[in-house]
Short mmCIF file of C-alpha atoms and ligand atoms in Angstrom, two decimals:
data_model
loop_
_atom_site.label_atom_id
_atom_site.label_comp_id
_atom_site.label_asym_id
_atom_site.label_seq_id
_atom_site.Cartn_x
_atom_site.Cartn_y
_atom_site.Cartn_z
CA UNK A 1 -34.63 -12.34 -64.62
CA UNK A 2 -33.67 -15.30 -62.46
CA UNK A 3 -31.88 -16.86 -65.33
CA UNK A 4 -29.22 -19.00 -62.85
CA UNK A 5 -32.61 -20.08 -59.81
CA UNK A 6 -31.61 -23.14 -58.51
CA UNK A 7 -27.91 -23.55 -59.90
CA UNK A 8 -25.49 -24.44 -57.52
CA UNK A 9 -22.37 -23.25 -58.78
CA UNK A 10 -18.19 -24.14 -57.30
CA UNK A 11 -16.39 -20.86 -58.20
CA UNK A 12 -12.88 -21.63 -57.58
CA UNK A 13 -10.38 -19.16 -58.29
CA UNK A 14 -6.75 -19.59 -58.62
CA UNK A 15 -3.92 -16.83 -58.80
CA UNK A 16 -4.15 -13.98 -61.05
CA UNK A 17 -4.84 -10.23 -60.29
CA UNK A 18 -8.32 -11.26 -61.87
CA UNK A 19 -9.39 -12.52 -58.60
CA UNK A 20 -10.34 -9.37 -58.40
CA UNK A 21 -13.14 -10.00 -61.41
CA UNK A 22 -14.24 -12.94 -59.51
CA UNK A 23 -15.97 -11.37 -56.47
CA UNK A 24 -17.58 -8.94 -58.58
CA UNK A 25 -18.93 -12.26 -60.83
CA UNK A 26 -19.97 -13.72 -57.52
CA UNK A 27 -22.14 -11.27 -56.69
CA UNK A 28 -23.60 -11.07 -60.59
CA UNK A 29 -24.09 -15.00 -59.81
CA UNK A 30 -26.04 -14.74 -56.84
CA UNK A 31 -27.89 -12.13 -58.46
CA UNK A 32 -29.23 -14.09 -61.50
CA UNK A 33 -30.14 -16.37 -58.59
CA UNK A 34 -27.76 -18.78 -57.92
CA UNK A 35 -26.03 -20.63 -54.98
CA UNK A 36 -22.50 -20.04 -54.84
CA UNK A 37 -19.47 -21.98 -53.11
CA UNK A 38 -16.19 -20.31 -53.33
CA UNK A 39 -12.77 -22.56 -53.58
CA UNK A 40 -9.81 -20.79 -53.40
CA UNK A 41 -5.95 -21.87 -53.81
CA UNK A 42 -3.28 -20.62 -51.89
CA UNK A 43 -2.72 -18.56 -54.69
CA UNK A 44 -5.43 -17.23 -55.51
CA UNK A 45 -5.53 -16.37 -51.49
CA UNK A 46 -3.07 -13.71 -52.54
CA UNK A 47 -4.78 -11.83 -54.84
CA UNK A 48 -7.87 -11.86 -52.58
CA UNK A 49 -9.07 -13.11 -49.08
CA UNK A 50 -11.16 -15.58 -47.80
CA UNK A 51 -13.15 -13.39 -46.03
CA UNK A 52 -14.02 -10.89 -48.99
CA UNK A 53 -15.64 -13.61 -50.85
CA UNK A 54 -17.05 -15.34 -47.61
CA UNK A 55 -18.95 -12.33 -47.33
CA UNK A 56 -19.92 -12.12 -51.18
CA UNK A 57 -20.91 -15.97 -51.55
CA UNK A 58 -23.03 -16.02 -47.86
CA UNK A 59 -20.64 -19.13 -47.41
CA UNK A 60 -17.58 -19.80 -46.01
CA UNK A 61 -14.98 -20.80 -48.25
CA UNK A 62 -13.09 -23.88 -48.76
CA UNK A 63 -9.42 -23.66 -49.56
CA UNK A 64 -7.92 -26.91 -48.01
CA UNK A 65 -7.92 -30.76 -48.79
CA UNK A 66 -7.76 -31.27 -45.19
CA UNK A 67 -10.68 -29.38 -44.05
CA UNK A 68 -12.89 -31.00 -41.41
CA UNK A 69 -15.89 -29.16 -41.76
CA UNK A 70 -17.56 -32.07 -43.28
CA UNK A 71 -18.66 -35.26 -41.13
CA UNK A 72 -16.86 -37.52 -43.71
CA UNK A 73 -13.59 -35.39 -44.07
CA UNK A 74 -14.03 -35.30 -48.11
CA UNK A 75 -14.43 -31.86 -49.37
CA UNK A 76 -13.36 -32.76 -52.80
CA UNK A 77 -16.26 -35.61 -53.19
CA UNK A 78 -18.75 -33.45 -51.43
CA UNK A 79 -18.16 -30.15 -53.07
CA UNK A 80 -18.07 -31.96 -57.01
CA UNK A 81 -21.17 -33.71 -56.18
CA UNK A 82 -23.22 -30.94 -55.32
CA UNK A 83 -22.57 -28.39 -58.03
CA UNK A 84 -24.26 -28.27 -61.17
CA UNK A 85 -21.37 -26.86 -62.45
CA UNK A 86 -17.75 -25.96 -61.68
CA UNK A 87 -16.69 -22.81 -62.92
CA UNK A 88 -13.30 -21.57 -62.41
CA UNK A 89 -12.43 -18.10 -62.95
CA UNK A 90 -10.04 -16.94 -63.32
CA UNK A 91 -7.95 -19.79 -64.10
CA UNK A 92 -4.58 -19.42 -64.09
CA UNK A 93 -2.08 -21.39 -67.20
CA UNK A 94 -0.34 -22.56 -64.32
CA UNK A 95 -4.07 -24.10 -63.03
CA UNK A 96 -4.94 -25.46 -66.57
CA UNK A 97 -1.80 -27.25 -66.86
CA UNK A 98 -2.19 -29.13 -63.46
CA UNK A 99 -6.14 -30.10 -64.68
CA UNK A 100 -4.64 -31.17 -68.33
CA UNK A 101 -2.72 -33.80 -66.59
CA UNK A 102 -5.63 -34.69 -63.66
CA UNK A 103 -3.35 -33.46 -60.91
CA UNK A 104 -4.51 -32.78 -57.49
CA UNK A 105 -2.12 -31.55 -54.44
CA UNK A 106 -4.78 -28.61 -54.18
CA UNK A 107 -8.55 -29.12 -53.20
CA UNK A 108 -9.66 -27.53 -56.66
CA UNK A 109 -7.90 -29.38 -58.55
CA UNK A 110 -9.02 -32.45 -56.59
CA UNK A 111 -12.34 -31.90 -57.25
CA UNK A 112 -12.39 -31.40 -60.46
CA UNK A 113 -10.53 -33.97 -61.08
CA UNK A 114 -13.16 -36.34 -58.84
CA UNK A 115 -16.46 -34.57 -60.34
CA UNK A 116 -18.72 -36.89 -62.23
CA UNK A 117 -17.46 -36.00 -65.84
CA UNK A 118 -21.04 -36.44 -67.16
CA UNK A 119 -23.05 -34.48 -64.80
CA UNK A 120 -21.71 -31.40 -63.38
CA UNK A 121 -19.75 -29.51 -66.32
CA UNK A 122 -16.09 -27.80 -65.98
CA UNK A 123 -16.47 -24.01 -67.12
CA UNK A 124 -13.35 -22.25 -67.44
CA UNK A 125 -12.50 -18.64 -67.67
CA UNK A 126 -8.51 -18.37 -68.39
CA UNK A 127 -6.29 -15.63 -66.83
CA UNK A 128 -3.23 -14.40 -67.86
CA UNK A 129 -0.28 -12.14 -69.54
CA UNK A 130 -0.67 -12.56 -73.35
CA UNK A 131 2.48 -14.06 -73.89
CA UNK A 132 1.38 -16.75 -71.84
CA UNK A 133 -1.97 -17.50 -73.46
CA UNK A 134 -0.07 -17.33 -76.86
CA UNK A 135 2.54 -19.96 -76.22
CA UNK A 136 2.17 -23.17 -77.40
CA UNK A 137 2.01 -24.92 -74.09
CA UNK A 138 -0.89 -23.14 -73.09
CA UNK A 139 -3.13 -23.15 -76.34
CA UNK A 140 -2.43 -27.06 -76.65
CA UNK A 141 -3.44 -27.26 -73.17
CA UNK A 142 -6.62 -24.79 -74.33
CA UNK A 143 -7.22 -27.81 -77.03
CA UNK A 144 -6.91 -30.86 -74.91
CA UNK A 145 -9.17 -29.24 -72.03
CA UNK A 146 -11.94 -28.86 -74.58
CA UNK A 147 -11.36 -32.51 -76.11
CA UNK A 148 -11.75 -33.63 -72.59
CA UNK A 149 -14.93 -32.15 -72.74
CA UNK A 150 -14.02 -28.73 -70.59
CA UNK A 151 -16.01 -25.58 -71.64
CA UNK A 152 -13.05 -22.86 -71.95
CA UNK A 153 -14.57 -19.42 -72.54
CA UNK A 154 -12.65 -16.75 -74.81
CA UNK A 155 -10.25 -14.94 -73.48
CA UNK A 156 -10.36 -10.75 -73.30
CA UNK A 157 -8.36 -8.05 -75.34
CA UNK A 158 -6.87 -4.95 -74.53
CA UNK A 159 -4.87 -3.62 -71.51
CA UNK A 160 -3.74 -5.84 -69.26
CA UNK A 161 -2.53 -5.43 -65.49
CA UNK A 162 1.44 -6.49 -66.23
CA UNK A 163 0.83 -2.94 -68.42
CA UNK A 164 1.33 -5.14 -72.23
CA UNK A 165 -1.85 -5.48 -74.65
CA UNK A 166 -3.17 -8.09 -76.00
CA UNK A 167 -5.32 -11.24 -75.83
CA UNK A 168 -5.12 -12.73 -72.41
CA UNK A 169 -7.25 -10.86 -69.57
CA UNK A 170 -9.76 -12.96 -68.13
CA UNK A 171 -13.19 -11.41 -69.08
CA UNK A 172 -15.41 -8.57 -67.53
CA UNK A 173 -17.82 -10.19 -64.87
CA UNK A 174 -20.79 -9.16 -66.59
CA UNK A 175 -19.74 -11.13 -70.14
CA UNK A 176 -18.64 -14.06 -68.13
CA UNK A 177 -22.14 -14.40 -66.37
CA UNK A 178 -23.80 -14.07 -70.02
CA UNK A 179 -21.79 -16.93 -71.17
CA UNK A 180 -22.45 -18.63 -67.86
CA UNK A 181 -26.17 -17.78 -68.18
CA UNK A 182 -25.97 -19.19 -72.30
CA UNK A 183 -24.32 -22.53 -71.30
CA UNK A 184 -27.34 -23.45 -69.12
CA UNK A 185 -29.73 -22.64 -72.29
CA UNK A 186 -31.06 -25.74 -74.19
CA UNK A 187 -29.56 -25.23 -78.12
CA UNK A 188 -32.38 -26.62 -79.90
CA UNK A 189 -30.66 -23.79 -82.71
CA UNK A 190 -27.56 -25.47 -82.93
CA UNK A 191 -26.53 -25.46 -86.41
CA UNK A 192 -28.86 -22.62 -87.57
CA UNK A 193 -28.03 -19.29 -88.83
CA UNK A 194 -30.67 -17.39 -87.89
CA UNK A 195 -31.63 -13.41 -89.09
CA UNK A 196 -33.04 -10.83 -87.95
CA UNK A 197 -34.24 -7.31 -88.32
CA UNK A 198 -34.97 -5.19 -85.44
CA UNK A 199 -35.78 -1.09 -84.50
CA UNK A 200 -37.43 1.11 -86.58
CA UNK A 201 -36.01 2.36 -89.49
CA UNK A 202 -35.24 5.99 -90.16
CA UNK A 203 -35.94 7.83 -93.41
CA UNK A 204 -34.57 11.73 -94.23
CA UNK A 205 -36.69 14.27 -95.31
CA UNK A 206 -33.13 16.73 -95.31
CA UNK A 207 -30.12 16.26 -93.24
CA UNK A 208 -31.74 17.20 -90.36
CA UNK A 209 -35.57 15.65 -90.24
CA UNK A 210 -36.72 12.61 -91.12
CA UNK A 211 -39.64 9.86 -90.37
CA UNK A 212 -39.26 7.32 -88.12
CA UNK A 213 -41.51 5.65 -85.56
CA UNK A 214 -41.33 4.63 -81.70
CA UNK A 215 -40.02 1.16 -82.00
CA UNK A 216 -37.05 0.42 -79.42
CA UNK A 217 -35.71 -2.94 -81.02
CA UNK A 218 -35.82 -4.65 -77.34
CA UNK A 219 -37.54 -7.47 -78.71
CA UNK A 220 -35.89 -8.00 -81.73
CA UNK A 221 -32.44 -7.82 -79.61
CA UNK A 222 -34.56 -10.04 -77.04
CA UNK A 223 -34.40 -12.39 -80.09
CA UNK A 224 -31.53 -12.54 -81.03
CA UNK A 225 -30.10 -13.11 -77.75
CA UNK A 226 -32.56 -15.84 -77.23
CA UNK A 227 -31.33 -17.59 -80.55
CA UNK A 228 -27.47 -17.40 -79.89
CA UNK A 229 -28.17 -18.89 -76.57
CA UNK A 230 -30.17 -21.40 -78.09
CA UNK A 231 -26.80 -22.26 -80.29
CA UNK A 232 -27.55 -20.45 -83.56
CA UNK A 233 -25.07 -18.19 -85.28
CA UNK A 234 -27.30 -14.59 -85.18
CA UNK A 235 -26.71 -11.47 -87.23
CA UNK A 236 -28.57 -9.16 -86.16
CA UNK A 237 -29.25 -5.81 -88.73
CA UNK A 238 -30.64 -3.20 -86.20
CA UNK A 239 -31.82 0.02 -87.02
CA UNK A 240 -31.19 3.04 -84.68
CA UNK A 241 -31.74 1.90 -81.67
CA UNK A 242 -29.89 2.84 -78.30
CA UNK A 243 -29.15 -1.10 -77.29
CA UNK A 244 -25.93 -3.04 -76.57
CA UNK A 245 -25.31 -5.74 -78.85
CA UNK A 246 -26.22 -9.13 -77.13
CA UNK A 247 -23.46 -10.96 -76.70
CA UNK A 248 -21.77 -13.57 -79.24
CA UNK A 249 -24.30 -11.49 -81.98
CA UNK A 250 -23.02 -9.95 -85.09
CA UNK A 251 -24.38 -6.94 -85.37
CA UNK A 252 -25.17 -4.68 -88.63
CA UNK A 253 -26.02 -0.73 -88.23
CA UNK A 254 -28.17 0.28 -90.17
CA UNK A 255 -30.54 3.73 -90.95
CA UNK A 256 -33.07 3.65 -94.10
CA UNK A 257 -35.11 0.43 -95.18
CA UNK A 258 -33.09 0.56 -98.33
CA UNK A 259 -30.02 0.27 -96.26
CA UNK A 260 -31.88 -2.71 -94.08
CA UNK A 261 -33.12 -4.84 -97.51
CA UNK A 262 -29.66 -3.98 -98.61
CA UNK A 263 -27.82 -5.62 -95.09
CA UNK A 264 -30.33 -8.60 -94.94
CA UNK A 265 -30.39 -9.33 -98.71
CA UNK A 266 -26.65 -9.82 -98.65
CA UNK A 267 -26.83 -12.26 -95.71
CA UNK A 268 -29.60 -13.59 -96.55
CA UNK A 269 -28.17 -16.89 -98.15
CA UNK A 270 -26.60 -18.33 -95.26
CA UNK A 271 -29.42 -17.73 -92.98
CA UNK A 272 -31.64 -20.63 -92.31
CA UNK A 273 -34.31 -18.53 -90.13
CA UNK A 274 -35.34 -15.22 -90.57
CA UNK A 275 -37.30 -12.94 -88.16
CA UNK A 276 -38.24 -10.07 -89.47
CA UNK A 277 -39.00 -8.05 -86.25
CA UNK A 278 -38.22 -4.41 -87.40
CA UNK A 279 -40.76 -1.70 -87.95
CA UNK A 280 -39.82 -0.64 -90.98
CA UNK A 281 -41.13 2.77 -92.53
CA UNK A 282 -43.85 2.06 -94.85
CA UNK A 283 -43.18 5.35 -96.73
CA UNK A 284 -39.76 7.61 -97.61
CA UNK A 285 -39.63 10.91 -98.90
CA UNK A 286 -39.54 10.61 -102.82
CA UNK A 287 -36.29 12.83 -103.15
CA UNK A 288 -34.48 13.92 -99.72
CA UNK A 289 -33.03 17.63 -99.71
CA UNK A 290 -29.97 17.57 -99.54
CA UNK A 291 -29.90 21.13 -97.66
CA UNK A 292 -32.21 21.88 -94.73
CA UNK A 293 -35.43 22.94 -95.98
CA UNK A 294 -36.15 26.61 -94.67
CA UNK A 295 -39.21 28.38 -93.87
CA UNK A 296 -39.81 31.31 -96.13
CA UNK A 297 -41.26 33.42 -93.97
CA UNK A 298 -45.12 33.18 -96.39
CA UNK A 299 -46.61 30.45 -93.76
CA UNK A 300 -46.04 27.74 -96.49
CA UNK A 301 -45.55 24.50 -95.78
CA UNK A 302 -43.23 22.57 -97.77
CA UNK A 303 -44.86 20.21 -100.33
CA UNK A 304 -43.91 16.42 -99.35
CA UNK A 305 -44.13 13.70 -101.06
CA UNK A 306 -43.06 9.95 -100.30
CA UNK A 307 -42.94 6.94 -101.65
CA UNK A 308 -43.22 3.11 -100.86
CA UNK A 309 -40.34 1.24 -99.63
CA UNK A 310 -39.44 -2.10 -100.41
CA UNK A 311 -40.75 -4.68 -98.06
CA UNK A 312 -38.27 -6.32 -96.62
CA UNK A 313 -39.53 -9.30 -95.42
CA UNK A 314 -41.92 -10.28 -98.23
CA UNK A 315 -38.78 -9.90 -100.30
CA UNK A 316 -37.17 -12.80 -98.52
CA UNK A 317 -40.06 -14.67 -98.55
CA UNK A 318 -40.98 -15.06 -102.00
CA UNK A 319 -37.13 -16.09 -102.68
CA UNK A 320 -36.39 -19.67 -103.48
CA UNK A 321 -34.74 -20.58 -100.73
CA UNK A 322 -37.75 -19.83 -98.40
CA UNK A 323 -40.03 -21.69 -101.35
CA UNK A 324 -37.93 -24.67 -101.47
CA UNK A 325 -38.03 -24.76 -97.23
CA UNK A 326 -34.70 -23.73 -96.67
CA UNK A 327 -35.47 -20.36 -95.29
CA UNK A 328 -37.97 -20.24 -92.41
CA UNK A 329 -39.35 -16.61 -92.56
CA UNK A 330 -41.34 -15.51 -89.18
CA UNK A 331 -42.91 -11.65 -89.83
CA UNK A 332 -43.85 -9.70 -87.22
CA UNK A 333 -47.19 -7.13 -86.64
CA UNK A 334 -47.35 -4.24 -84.74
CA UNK A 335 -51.18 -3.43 -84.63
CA UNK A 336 -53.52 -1.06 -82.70
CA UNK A 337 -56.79 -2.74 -82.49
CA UNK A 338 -57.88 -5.78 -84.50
CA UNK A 339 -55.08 -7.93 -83.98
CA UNK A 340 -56.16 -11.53 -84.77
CA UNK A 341 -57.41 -10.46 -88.33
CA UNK A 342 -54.74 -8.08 -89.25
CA UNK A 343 -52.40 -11.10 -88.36
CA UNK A 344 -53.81 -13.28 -90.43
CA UNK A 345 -54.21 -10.87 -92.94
CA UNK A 346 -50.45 -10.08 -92.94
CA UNK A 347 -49.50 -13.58 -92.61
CA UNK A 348 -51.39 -14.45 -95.92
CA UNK A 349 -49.97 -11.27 -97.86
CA UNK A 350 -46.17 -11.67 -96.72
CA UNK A 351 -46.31 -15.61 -97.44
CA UNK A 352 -45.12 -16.67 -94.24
CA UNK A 353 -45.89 -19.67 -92.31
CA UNK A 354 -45.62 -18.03 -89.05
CA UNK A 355 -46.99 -14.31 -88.48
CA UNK A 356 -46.50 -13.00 -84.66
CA UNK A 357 -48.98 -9.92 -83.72
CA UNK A 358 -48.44 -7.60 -80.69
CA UNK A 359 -50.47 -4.37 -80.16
CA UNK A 360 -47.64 -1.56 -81.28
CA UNK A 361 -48.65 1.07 -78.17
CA UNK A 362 -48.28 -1.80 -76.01
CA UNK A 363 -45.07 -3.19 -76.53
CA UNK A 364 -42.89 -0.58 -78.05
CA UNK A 365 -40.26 0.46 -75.80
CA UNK A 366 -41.59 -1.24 -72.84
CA UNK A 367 -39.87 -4.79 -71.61
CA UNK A 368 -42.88 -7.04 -71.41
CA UNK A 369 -45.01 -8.09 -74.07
CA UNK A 370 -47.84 -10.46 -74.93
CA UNK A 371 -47.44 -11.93 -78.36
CA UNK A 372 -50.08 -13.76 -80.57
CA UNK A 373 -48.49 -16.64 -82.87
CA UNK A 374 -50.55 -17.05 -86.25
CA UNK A 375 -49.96 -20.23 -88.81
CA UNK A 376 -51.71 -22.24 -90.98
CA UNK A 377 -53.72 -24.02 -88.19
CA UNK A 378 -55.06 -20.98 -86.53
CA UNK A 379 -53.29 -19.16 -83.45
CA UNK A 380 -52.30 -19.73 -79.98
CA UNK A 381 -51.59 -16.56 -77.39
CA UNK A 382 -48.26 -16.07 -75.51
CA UNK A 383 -49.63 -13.99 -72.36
CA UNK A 384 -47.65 -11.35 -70.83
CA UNK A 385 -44.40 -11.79 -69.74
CA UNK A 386 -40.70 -10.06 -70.39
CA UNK A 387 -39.19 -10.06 -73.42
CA UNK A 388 -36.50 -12.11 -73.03
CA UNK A 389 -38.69 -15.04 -71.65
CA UNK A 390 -41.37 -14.45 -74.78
CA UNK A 391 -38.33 -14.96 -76.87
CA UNK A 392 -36.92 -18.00 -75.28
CA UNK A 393 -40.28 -19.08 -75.76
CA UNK A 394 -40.58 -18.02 -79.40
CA UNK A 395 -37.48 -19.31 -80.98
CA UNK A 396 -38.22 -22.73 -78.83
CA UNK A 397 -41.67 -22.92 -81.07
CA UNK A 398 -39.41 -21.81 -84.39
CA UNK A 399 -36.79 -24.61 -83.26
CA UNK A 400 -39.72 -27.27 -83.04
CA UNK A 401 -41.48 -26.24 -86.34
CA UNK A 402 -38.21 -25.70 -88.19
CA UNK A 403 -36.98 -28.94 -87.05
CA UNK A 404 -39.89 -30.58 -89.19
CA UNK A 405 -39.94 -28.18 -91.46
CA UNK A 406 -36.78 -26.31 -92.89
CA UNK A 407 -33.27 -28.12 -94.27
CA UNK A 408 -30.14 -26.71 -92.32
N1 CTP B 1 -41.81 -5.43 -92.94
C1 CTP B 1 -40.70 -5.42 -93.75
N2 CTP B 1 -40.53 -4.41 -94.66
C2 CTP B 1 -41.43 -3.42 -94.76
C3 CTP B 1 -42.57 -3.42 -93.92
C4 CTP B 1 -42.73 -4.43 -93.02
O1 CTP B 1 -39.87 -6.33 -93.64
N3 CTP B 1 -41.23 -2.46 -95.62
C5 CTP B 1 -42.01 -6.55 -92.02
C6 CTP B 1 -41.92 -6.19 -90.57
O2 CTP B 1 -40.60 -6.34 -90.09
C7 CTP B 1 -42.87 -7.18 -89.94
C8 CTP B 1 -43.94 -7.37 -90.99
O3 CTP B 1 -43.32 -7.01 -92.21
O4 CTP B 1 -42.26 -8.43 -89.74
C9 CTP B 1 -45.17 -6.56 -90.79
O5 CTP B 1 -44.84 -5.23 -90.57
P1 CTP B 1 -45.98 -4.15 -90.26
O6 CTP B 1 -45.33 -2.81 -90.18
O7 CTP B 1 -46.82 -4.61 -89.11
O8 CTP B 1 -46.88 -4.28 -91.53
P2 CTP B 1 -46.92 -3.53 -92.87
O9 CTP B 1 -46.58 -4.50 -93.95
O10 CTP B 1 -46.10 -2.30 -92.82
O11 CTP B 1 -48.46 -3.18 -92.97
P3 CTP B 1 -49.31 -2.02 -92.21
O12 CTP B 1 -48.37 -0.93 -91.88
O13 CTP B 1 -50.32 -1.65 -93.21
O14 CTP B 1 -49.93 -2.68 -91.00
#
């Protein structure tokens, strides 16, 4: 993905032994495809050199008020006016302090003091020892940045370089450029709790076999990342699947279909979408071993026998919430051949207003997809693409018929 093309981004660092984060988070930057000018302060300069992130950035960086590099001698105005956003990581409490009261006897905190406070945004990533993000100067700074319309990201946990634990570390590159990457999202979701099931579902037979089926979750997870960077609050009840967790998602593991109605039932309530994107197992062995069934040695087979499970999705919608409108349920279908009617079909026996179809051997496990959205209208074709962009896509279209539809 090019999630960042066309951003021009000021990375200014200031002192903190997570400089060393910073060039890593440059590169990550210019990766996702953005421009990148490095600011440093003389502090910052001590952690890290000029040159290091000259060579990381393609650019050389600015570090002085006075520099003359510019026809009109004004850095500050030049730099701010450029960027479509100012990000500075780390940022030191020493650094937030100085912006809290619009100082600026540094070049970064000149220019963000002279950037255009509606247009180009003031991310910040704080740095420091844990005692000094928990006193009471620095959190009321924290408070007053945001009033003042900063974005100040959370703060790590765990080790920290001084050799103390606790809140405080400035975090990994890789989160940072998520939360980077989510800010530039529209949040048409804002206010929405949105569910989802994703991955297949696993049933026992005995402790050690069971029936399951070749779903990878990727576009349920696709989803759910889509929807918390669209500004919804996302739980997520995945079945076993070998993902990470997208970030800001709450996640719930889970194995059976019993144990996925169970998870979604129970959260259910708050949840103003649900997406019901798991493949759940149809069918579960009507009464698991509970030791490992042997071979006898006669060329038997063992006699199985299995039962429905509970559908999970036509559960939730046939509750009253999602009668009343206060529950938008989307289903998903995972077909082989047929897909238009089978849709349909399914759309008409789950009650749902919106039924998506993919062709199962097509999408599962792979990351691109083609999806085929089926309402009450008729249906309109999402052609191939990644799953991350078909979801971006997908919970716009929920956000637009949700927004007429649902209640929050
Ligand atoms: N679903 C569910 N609970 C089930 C079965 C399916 O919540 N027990 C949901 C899926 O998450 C999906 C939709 O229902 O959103 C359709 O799932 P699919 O497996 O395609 O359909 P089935 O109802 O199982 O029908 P069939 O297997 O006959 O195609």
């Amino acid at each position: 993905m090019n999630d960042l093309a066309g951003k021009h981004i000021v990375l200014g660092l200031t002192g903190g032994i997570a400089c060393y984060k910073a060039a890593e988070l440059c590169r990550a930057l210019i990766k996702e495809g953005a421009t990148v000018q490095v600011v440093m302060t003389y502090a910052a300069s001590q952690f890290v050199t000029s040159i290091t992130m000259q060579a990381l950035s393609g650019r050389t960086v600015y570090d002085s008020t006075w520099d003359q590099r510019d026809a009109n001698s004004m850095p500050h105005i030049n730099l701010s006016r450029q960027a479509d956003a100012i990000l500075i990581a780390p940022c030191s409490a020493d650094f937030m302090a100085k912006l809290l009261h619009g100082r600026g006897d540094d070049l970064l905190s000149l220019l963000c003091l002279a950037r255009p406070l509606r247009t180009v945004p003031l991310l910040i990533a704080p740095a420091m020892n844990r005692e000094m993000w928990l006193h009471p100067a620095t959190q009321r700074n924290v408070a007053q940045l945001r009033q003042d319309g900063a974005i100040v990201f959370d703060v790590g946990r765990g080790d920290q370089a001084c050799g103390e634990t606790g809140d405080g570390r400035m975090l990994e590159s890789q989160e940072l450029l998520e939360d980077v990457i989510a800010f530039f999202q529209p949040k048409p979701l804002a206010g929405h709790r949105v569910l989802i099931t994703a991955g297949p579902t696993y049933e026992a037979i005995d402790p050690v076999r069971g029936i399951t089926n070749l779903s990878s979750g990727k576009m349920g997870f696709a989803l759910a990342r889509a929807a918390c960077q669209a500004g919804a609050q996302v739980t997520l009840v995945a079945g076993p699947v070998h993902l990470s967790t997208p970030r800001g998602v709450s996640r719930i593991d889970v194995v059976s279909a019993q144990n996925m109605l169970e998870a979604t039932v129970q959260h259910a309530p708050e949840a103003t979408i649900f997406i019901a994107t798991a493949a759940v197992a149809d069918w579960r062995s009507a009464a698991a071993a509970e030791q490992k069934i042997k071979k006898d040695g006669s060329g038997a087979v063992p006699a199985l026998s299995f039962v429905e499970n509970p559908d999970i999705l036509a559960t939730l919608a046939q509750s009253p919430r999602a009668r009343s409108g206060a529950l938008y349920c989307v289903g998903f279908a995972a077909e082989s051949h047929d897909l238009l009617a089978h849709a349909r079909a399914k759309r008409e026996r789950k009650g749902v207003p919106l039924l998506v179809g993919n062709i199962g051997p097509a999408t599962f496990g792979q990351d691109e997809n083609a999806l085929l959205l089926v309402d009450e209208h008729g249906s309109t074709e999402m052609a191939r693409d990644s799953k991350l962009s078909l979801a971006r896509k997908l919970i716009a279209d929920i956000a637009r018929r949700t927004g007429a539809g649902a209640k929050k």
